[in-house]
Every structure is written in structure tokens, then in C-alpha cells.
XYZ file of C-alpha atoms in Angstrom:
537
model
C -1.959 13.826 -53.615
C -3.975 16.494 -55.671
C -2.636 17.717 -58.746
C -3.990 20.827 -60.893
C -3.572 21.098 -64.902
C -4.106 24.637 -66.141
C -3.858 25.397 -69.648
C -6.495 27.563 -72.069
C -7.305 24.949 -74.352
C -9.440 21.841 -72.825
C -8.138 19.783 -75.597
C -4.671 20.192 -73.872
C -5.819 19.759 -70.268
C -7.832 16.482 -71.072
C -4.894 14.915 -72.814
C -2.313 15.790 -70.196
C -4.589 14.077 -67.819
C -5.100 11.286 -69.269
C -1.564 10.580 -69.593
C -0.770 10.938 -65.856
C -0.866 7.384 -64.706
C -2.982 7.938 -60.837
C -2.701 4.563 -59.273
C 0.973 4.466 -60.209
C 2.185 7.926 -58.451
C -0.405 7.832 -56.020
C -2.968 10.877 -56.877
C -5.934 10.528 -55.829
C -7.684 13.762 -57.693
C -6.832 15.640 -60.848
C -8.278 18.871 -61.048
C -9.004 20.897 -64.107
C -8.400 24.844 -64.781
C -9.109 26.548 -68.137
C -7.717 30.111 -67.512
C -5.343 31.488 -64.643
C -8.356 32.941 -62.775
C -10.565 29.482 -62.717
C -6.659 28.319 -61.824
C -6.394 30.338 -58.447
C -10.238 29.827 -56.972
C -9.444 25.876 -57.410
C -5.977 26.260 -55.469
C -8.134 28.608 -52.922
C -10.542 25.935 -51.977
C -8.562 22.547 -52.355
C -5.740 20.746 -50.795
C -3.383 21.311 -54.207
C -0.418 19.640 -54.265
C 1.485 19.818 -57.479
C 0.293 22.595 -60.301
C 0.669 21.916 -63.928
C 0.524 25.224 -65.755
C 0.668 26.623 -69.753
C 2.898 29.927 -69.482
C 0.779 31.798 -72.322
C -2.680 32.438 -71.198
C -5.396 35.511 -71.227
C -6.107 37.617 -68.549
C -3.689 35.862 -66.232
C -0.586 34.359 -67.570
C 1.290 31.529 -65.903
C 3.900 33.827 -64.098
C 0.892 36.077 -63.088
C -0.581 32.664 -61.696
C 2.678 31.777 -60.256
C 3.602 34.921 -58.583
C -0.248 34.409 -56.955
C -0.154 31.188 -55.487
C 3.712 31.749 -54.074
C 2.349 34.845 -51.892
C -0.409 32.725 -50.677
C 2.807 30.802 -48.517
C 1.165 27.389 -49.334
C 4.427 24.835 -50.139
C 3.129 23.601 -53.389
C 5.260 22.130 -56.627
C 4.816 24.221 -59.812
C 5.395 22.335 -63.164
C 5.903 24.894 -66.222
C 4.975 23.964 -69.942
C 5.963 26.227 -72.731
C 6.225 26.035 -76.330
C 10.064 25.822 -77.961
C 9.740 29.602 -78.871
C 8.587 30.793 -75.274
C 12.141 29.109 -73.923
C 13.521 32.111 -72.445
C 10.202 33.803 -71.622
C 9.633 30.806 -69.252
C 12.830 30.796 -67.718
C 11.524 33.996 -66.005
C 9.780 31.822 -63.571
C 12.559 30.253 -61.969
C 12.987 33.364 -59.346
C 9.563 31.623 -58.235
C 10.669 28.576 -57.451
C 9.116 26.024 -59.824
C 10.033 22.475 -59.981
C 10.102 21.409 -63.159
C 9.954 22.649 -66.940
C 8.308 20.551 -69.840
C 8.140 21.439 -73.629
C 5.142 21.032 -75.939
C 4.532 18.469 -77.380
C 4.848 16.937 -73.919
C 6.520 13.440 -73.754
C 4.463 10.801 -71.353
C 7.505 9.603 -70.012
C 8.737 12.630 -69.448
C 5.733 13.885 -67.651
C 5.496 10.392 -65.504
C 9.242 10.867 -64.534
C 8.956 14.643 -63.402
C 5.763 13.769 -61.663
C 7.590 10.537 -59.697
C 10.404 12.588 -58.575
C 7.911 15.078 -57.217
C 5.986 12.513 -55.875
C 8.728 11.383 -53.675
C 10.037 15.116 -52.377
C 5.906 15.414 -51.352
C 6.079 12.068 -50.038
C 9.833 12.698 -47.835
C 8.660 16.475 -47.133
C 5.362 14.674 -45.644
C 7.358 12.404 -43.003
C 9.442 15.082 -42.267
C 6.825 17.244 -41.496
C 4.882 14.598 -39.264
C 7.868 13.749 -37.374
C 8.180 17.673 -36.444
C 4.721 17.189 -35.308
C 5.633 14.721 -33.414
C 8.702 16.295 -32.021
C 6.871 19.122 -31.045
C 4.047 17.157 -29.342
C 6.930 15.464 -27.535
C 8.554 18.660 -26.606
C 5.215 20.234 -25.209
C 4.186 17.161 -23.068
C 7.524 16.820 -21.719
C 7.835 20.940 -21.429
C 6.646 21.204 -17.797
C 8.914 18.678 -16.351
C 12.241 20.352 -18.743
C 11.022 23.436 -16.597
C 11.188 21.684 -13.188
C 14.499 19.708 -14.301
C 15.961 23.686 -15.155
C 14.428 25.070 -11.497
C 15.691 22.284 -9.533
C 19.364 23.143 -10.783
C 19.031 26.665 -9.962
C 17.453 25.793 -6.751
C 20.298 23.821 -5.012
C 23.152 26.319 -7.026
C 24.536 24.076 -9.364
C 25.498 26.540 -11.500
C 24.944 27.344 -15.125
C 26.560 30.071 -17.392
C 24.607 33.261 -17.924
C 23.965 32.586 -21.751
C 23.475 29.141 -21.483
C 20.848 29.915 -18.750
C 19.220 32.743 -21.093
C 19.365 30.239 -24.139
C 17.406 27.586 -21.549
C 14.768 30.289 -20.866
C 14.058 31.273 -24.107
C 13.977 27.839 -25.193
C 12.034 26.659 -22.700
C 9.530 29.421 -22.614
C 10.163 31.184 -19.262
C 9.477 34.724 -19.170
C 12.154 35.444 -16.640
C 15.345 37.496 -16.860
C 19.045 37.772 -15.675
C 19.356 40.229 -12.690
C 15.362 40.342 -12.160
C 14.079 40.754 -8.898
C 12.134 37.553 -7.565
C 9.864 36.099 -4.985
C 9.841 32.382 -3.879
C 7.742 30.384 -1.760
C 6.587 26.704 -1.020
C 3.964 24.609 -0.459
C 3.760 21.327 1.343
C 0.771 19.213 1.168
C -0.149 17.914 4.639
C -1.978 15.061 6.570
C -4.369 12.966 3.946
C -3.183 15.220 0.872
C 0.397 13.198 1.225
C -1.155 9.662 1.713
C -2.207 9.173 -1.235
C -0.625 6.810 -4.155
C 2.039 8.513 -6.123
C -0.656 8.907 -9.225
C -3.251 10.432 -7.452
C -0.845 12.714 -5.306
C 1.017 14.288 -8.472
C -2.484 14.709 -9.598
C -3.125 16.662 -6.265
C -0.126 18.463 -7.083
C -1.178 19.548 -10.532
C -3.999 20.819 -8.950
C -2.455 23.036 -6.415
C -0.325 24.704 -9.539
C -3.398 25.449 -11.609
C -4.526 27.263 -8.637
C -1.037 28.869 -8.127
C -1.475 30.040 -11.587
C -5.052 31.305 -11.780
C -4.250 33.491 -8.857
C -1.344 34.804 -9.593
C -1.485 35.020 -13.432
C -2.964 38.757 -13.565
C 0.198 40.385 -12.161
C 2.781 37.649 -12.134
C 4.790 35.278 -13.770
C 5.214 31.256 -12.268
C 7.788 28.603 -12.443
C 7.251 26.258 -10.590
C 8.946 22.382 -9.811
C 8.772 19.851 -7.215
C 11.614 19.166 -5.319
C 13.680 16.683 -3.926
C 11.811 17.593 -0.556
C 8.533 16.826 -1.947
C 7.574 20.478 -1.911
C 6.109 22.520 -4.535
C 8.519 25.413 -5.387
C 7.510 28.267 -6.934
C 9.255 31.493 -8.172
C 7.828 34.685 -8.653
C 8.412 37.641 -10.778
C 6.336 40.570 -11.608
C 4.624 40.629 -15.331
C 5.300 44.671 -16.005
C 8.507 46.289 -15.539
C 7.462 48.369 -12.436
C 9.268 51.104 -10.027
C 7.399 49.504 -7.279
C 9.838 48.499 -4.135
C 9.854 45.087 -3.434
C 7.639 45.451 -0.213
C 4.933 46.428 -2.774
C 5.827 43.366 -4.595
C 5.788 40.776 -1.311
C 2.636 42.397 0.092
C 1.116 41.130 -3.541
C 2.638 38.184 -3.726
C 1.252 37.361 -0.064
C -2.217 38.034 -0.545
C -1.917 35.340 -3.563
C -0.094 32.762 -1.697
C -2.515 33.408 1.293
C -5.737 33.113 -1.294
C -4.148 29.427 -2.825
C -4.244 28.424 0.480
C -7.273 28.881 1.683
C -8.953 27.193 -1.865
C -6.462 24.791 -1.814
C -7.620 23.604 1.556
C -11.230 24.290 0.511
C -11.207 22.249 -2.552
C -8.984 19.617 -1.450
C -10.230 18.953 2.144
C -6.819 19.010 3.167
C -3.925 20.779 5.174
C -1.270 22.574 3.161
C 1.453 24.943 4.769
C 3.182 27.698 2.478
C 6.908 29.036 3.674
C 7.169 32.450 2.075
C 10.800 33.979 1.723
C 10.616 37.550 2.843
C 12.639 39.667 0.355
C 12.446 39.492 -3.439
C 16.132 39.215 -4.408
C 17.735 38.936 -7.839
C 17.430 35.956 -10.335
C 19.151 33.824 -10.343
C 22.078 33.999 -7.862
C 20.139 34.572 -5.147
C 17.542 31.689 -5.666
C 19.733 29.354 -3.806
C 19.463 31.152 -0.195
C 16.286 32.014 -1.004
C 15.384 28.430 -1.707
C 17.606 27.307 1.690
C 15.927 29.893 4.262
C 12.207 28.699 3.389
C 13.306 25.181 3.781
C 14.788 25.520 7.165
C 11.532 27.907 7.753
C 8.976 24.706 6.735
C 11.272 22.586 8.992
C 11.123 24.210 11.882
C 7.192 23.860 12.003
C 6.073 21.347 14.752
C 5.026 18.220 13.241
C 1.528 18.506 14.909
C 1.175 22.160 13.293
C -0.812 22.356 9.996
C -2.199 24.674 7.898
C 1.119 27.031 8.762
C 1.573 30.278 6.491
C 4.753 31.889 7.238
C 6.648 34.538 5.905
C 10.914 33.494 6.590
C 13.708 36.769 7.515
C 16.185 36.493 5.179
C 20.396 36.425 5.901
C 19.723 33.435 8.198
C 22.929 32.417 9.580
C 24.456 29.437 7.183
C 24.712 25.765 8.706
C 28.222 24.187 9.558
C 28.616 21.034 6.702
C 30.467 19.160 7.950
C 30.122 14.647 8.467
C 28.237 12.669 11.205
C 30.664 11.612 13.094
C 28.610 9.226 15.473
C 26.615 7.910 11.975
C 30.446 6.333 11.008
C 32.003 5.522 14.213
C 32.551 1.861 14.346
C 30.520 -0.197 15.567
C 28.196 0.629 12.723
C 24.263 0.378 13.310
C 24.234 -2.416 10.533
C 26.757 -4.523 12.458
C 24.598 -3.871 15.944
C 21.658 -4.870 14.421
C 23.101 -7.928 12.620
C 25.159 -9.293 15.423
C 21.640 -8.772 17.475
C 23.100 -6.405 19.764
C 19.741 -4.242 20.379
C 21.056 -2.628 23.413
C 24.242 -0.975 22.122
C 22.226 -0.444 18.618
C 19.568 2.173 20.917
C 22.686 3.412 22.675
C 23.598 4.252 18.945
C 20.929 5.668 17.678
C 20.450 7.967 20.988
C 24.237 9.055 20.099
C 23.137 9.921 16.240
C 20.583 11.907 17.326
C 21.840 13.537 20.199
C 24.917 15.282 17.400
C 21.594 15.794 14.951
C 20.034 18.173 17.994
C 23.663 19.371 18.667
C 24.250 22.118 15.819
C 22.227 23.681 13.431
C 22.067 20.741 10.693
C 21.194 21.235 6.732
C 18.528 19.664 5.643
C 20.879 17.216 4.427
C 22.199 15.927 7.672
C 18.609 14.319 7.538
C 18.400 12.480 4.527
C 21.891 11.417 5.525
C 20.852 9.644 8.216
C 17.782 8.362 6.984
C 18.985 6.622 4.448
C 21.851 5.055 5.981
C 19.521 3.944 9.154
C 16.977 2.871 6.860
C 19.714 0.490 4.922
C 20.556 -1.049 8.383
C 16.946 -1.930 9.003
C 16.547 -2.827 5.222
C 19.246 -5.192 5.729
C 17.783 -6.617 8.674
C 14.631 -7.301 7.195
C 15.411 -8.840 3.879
C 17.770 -10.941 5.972
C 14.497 -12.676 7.404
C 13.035 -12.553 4.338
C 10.492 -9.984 4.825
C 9.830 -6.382 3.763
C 10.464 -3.310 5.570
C 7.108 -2.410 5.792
C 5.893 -5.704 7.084
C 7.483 -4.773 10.574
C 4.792 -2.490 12.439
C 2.251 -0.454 11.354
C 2.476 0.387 7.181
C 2.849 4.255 7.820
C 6.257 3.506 9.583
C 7.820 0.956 6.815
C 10.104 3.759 4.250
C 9.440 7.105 5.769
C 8.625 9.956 2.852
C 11.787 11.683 1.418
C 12.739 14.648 3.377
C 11.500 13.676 7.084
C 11.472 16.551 9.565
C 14.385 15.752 12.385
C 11.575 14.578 14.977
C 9.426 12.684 12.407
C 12.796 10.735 11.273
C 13.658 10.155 15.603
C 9.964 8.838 16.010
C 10.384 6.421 13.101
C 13.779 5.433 13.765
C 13.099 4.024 17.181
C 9.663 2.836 16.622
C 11.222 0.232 13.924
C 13.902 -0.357 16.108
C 11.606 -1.745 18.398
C 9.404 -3.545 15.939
C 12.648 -5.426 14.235
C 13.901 -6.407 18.144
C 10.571 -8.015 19.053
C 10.382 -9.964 15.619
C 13.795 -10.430 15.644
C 14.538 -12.320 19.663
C 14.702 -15.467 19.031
C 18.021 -16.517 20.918
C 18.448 -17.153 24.356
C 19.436 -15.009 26.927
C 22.484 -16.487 27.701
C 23.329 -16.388 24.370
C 22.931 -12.642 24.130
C 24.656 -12.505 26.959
C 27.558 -14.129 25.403
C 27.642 -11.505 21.988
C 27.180 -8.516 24.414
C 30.550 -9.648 26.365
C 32.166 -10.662 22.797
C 31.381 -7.022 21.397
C 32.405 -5.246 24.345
C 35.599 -6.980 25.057
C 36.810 -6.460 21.407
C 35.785 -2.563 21.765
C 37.956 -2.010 25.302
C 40.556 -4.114 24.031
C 41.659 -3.077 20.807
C 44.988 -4.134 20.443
C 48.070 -6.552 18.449
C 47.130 -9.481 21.178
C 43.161 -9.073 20.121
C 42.382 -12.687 18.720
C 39.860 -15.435 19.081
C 41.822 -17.319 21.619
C 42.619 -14.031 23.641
C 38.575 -12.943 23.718
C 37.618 -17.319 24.580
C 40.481 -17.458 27.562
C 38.328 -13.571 28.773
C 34.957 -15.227 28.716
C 36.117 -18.625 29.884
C 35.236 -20.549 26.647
C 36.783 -23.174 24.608
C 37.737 -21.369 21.563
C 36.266 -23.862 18.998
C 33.267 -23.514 21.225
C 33.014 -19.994 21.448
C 33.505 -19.587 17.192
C 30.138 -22.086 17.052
C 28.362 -20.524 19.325
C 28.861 -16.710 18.023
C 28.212 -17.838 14.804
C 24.966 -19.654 15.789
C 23.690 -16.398 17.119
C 24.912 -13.970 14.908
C 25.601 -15.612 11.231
C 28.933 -14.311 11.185
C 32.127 -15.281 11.859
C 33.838 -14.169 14.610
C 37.453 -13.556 12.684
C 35.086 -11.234 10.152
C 33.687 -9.064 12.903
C 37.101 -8.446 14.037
C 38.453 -7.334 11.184
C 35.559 -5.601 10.162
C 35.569 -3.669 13.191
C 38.919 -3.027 12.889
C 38.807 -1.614 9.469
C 35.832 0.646 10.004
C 37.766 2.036 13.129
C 40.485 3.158 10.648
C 38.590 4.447 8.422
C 37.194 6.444 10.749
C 40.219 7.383 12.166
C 41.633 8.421 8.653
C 38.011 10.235 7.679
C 38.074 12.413 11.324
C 41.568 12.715 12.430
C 44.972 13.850 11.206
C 47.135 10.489 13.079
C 49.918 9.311 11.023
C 49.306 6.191 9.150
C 51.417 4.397 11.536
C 49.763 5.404 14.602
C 46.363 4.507 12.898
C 47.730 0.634 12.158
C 48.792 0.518 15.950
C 45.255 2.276 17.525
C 43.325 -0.880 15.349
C 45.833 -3.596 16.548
C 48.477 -3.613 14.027
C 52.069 -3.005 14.611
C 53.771 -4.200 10.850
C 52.300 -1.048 8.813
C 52.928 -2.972 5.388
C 50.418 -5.926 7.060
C 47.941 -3.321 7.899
C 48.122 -1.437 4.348
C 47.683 -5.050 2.545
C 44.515 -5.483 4.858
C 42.690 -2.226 4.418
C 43.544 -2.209 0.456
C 41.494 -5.887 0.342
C 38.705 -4.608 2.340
C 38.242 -0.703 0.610
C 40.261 -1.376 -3.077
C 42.481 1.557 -2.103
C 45.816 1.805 0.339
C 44.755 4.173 3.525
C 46.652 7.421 1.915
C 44.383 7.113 -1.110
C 41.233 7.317 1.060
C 42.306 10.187 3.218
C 43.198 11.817 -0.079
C 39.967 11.077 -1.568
C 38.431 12.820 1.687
C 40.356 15.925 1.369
C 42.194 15.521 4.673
C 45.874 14.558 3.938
């Protein structure tokens, strides 16, 4: 700390500095001032901390110097000394917010314990003030992704009040407003430009938005996120408030988007596509359709297309949500694959992808079948002890997020085929024997299914027959049975409005209380509490 003594006689500034113990409140300068003017040129050019002032002096009195310093905004702590007779003359100062008030003679103590106490505000006011640095440091780095956190909500309409949304712009520094009209469009890196490491590619990515932003940056506004996809996302609104029609607006916002293309491609050496939606609509409740018709419009680009700039109609009819029913029918493709039963596990995947081509499917539908193939061959894999990606070529182990419907059939079956010809080990006879096991248990789904009923079928001892499938398979063939049973109710409960007594019966049970015991143990709820759950009862 730096601390400034002021007073007209030197005599009195000498001896109140030499009674200010340094090492023991941590100054490191004392400065001296013999008038108010010599006072304020000091202040001026150093780092002042603390002022020690007379309140009688020519020229410029203390209050004069006061008054001075507080209208230079500078946080500084004023101490006031004063003779007994100048009392209530000094009290004037207070409306100036001074710190402390000592009487000549002044008392060493005294002046040690006034300057310790301010010692410890400067001290406390000093960490406080560093850890707003910091928190504002924090806040900027982090600002960016707060922005694409708060664009990602709006994009996929999970809805936030109109002042709370307001208070997030503001706060977040986003020149947009309520009931503005918008543009949005997206970019997706193609070919090399996604093969690279997650580092390098969000570095790619930054790139791509500092070009997005020194385009656009004369006329419009950017907010921009990446999104579940792996797109870039970017909305659009125009700077000035303008009478211009929003075909005015597009046409402008085109040019742009057609402009970051072609340098993105130049300075990256590398395909991108950009999916332009074609009317500007109003922020924010529109955003979501927006958002939707751009994605199906990148989606339905061929996967051997690149470089793609399109500009996506509006109003597109809205996709049917509904459940894959052939991604839940029992058998499931984990219990195909794990029972080794490759044939009926193609036959499934055919049948998953055959509903996929069926309707109009979300972008969802997808990712919903992605990731519950890609836990089947997960499964599969770690059950051998190996890694996904060790199966075929690296490029098919975990496809990117998002997959386009034909890059997601292409990778399915290609690992199908890689995990069956790392994966047939057993004989044929004893495939033979797991084929006729699975497909007697599916055509013959009754009360009189059992172990002894399927051995006396295939002509087997049934000790024999429980070794054997469990040889091949891992699992015992009791489990599969009920397993298979279970899944076929929950299907039946998930897809179907059957009684809960005609359910039990279809999966081979005729005492309902038996069959509620048996799907409680295997799901941790009674088969009215799942279909409630589902929002089918």
C-alpha cells in the first residue's frame, strides 16, 4: 500500500511519518504533500491508497482537497486531522466519505489502530476485487458455450418464459429480441473436415464461425451453437430495424452463407454443405420448425453429395412420433446376437429398417436405432473381450452422432458381418441345434412351453439338450425362455390394448397372479404400472 500525509507544516508531516510503523501494516511508500495543490498532482500520478490530510490549509483546504480527489472516482481511504477547535468544521467532510477522524496532538496508537483497520478493508476490498476478476474472466471464457447451451434449448422447443428468456439475452449478451424476425441455417463439415480428432475438429469449427461472423457482421447479427447433430447452427437477425420484406432479408443472408462456403472450402480444403431455411420467421417460437425443416433438408442429401447449398420450403408436413415397433419386438437383436443366431439377427435388422424406410421418420427414429443396435454389437464385443472398433475397418467401429438413414443401414450390416465372421466358432450342427431351439419356442408359445416339451421336439435328452445350448450360447436355456417371454409382454403391453389376462395367456401363462409375480421380478413394476408409465392404459 501507498499512503499520502498532507499537512502545511513539514514539521507535522515528518513526525506523522515517522510514527507509522511500514513493515507492520504493510506500506511500502509514504508520500509527502505540503499544501492541497502539491496534495492532488501526487494522488494524480501515484497508486494512492490511504490519504492523511490537515483540514486547515492555504489555497486549498482539506475539504477543497477532499471534494477533488472524490470526483476523480478513484476508491481511496481519507483520514481527517483537525485541531479540538475545528471539531465541527471537520465534521463537514463526512458527506465525502472519509474513513477516519484524528485530533491533534495525534496519539501513535491511535494512528497505528485507524491505519490497521484500514489496512484490512484495502486488504478484503483487494480479494474481493480479484475474485470479480476472476469471475468475470470465468464468465467470458465460458460465454460462448452459455450461448450455445441457451440456442440448443430454443432449438429443440424446450421452452422458456418470455422474461426469463429476455433476462438470458441481456445477460448473456445477445442482441436479439422477442417477436423479431429471423433467419437460420446450417453447416455440416464434410469428408476429411469430420475425421479429424475431436481437438482439432472443434478447432475447425471455430474457424468456420469466425468466418460466419466476418461475413455477416456488417448487416447482421450471429448466434450460433453446435448441435446434438454435429452441425453448426446459426441464427440470423438483421442489425438495423428495417422495413425491408423478408425476401430482401433471405436474398442477403444467402449471398453470405453462399460466400462462407466457398472460403470455407477454400481455406480448409474441405467439403462443407449449408441447409438454408427459406423464410425468416419470428424469434423465438418459430426457431423450432425452422430448426426441424433444415435438418430433414441436410438429411435428405445423398451421402455421396458434397459441397450441397440448399435453400429448404418451409410448412413441411410434420413426422408421425410414434415407437419402433420391430426395434422392441421380442426376439431382441441383443438376444440374436448373443444366442449366435446370425440368420434371424439379419432377418431383424432387414425388418428395422424396412419400418425406418416405411414413414417419414424424425431425425430421432435414427439415433434411436443407432444406439440401441450399437449396444447389441457393444455387448457382443466386450463379451469377447475386444472393442467395437477392433471388428473391421476403424471408420465403421461407433458411427458419428446423427448418421444419415443409409449411412446408419451401411454400418449396421457391415458390423454385422464383421462380428459373425469373428464370432463362428461352433459347429454347424450345433447352430443347427439353437436355430431349431429359437424357432420352436417362437411358434410355440404356450402354458406346455418347457425344457422337456422343446428336448422330446428335437429328439434330445433334456439334461443333454440344457449342456449343449448352454455350451453354444452361455445362457441358460430356462433364462431365454423367460426372457423371451417377458419381452413379448412387454411388448404386448407397450403396442396393444389386450387385457392383462389375455397378455399372461398369449406368453404362456394361465394363473395371472404367477405371471404378475414374474414380470414384477424381471421389470421392478407389476404390468399395469408399465402400461401406465407408457401412457396406454
Amino acid at each position: 500500500m501507498e499512503v499520502l500525509i498532507v499537512d502545511d507544516i513539514p514539521s507535522q508531516v515528518d513526525s506523522f511519518a515517522a510514527t507509522i510503523p511500514k513493515d507492520e501494516l504493510g506500506i511500502g511508500r509514504i508520500h509527502k504533500a505540503y499544501s492541497g495543490k502539491e496534495a492532488l498532482k501526487l494522488y494524480q500520478e501515484q497508486n494512492i491508497h490511504i490519504v492523511i490530510t490537515d483540514i486547515r490549509m492555504p489555497e486549498m483546504s482539506g475539504i477543497e482537497l477532499i471534494r477533488e480527489i472524490r470526483e476523480m472516482g478513484r476508491q481511496v481511504k481519507i483520514i481527517v486531522i483537525s485541531g479540538y477547535a475545528d471539531f465541527e468544521y471537520a465534521k463537514s467532510v463526512v458527506p465525502y466519505n472519509t474513513s477516519g477522524y484524528l485530533m491533534k496532538p495525534v496519539n501513535p496508537d491511535q494512528m497505528r489502530e485507524t491505519l490497521g483497520k484500514l489496512a484490512e478493508e484495502i486488504a478484503c476490498e483487494m480479494k474481493l476485487q480479484q475474485q470479480q476478476q476472476r469471475d468475470v474472466y470465468a464468465f467470458r471464457e465460458n460465454l460462448p458455450a452459455l450461448q450455445g447451451e441457451l440456442l440448443n434449448r430454443l432449438l429443440y422447443g424446450n421452452g422458456i418464459p418470455g422474461a426469463e428468456l429476455e433476462r438470458k439475452l441481456f445477460l448473456l449478451n445477445l442482441p436479439f429480441s422477442l417477436q423479431q424476425k429471423v433467419g437460420l441455417f446450417i453447416v455440416r463439415l464434410e469428408g476429411r473436415l469430420q475425421e479429424y480428432e475431436k481437438m482439432d475438429k472443434e478447432l475447425i469449427e471455430y474457424a468456420v464461425m469466425n468466418m460466419a461472423e466476418e461475413l455477416f457482421r456488417d448487416a447482421f447479427h450471429l448466434w450460433f451453437c453446435r448441435d446434438h447433430n454435429e452441425y453448426l447452427v446459426f441464427i440470423v437477425s438483421a442489425k438495423e430495424r428495417t422495413d425491408e420484406n423478408g425476401q430482401t432479408l433471405q436474398n442477403a443472408m444467402d449471398v453470405r452463407a453462399a460466400a462462407l462456403k466457398k472460403k470455407a472450402e477454400s481455406l480448409l480444403s474441405g467439403h462443407v454443405s449449408i441447409v438454408l431455411a427459406e423464410n425468416w420467421r419470428y424469434f423465438p417460437e418459430s426457431v423450432p420448425e425452422m430448426y426441424r425443416s433444415v435438418i430433414d433438408g441436410m438429411r435428405g442429401i445423398e451421402e455421396t453429395r458434397q459441397g450441397a447449398f440448399l435453400r429448404i420450403a418451409g410448412n413441411l408436413a410434420q413426422d408421425q412420433i410414434g415407437t419402433l415397433t420391430s426395434l422392441y419386438r421380442p426376439p431382441l437383436l441383443i438376444h440374436l446376437l448373443d444366442t449366435g443366431n446370425w440368420i434371424h439377427a439379419e432377418e431383424k435388422l432387414i425388418e428395422i429398417f424396412a419400418e425406418l424406410k416405411s414413414v417419414n421418420h424424425p431425425p430421432e427414429h435414427a439415433n434411436e436405432a443407432y444406439f440401441a443396435i450399437a449396444n447389441a454389437y457393444q455387448y457382443i464385443a466386450h463379451k469377447k473381450g475386444k472393442l467395437l472398433s477392433e471388428f473391421g475397418e476403424s471408420s465403421f467401429g461407433l458411427m458419428p452422432a446423427a448418421p444419415s438413414l443409409k449411412q446408419l443401414e451401411k454400418w449396421a450390416f457391415f458390423m454385422l458381418r464383421s462380428l459373425r465372421e469373428q464370432s463362428e466358432d461352433s459347429s454347424e450342427k450345433q447352430s443347427c441345434l439353437a436355430d431349431k431351439v429359437h424357432n420352436y419356442i417362437v411358434e410355440n408359445m404356450n402354458d406346455k412351453l418347457s425344457l422337456q416339451t422343446i428336448a422330446a421336439h428335437i429328439g434330445l435328452h433334456p439334461a443333454y439338450l440344457s449342456r449343449a445350448y448352454r455350451a453354444e450360447t452361455g445362457n441358460n436355456l430356462s433364462d431365454y425362455i423367460l426372457r423371451y417371454r417377458m419381452e413379448l409382454a412387454l411388448d404386448l403391453l407397450r403396442s396393444s390394448d389386450k387385457k392383462i389376462y389375455e397378455i399372461a395367456q398369449i406368453v404362456g401363462y394361465q394363473a395371472v397372479p404367477h405371471f404378475i409375480k414374474l414380470f414384477k421380478s424381471f421389470t421392478y413394476m407389476t404390468p399395469q404400472e408399465f402400461r401406465d408409465r407408457t401412457g396406454l392404459s
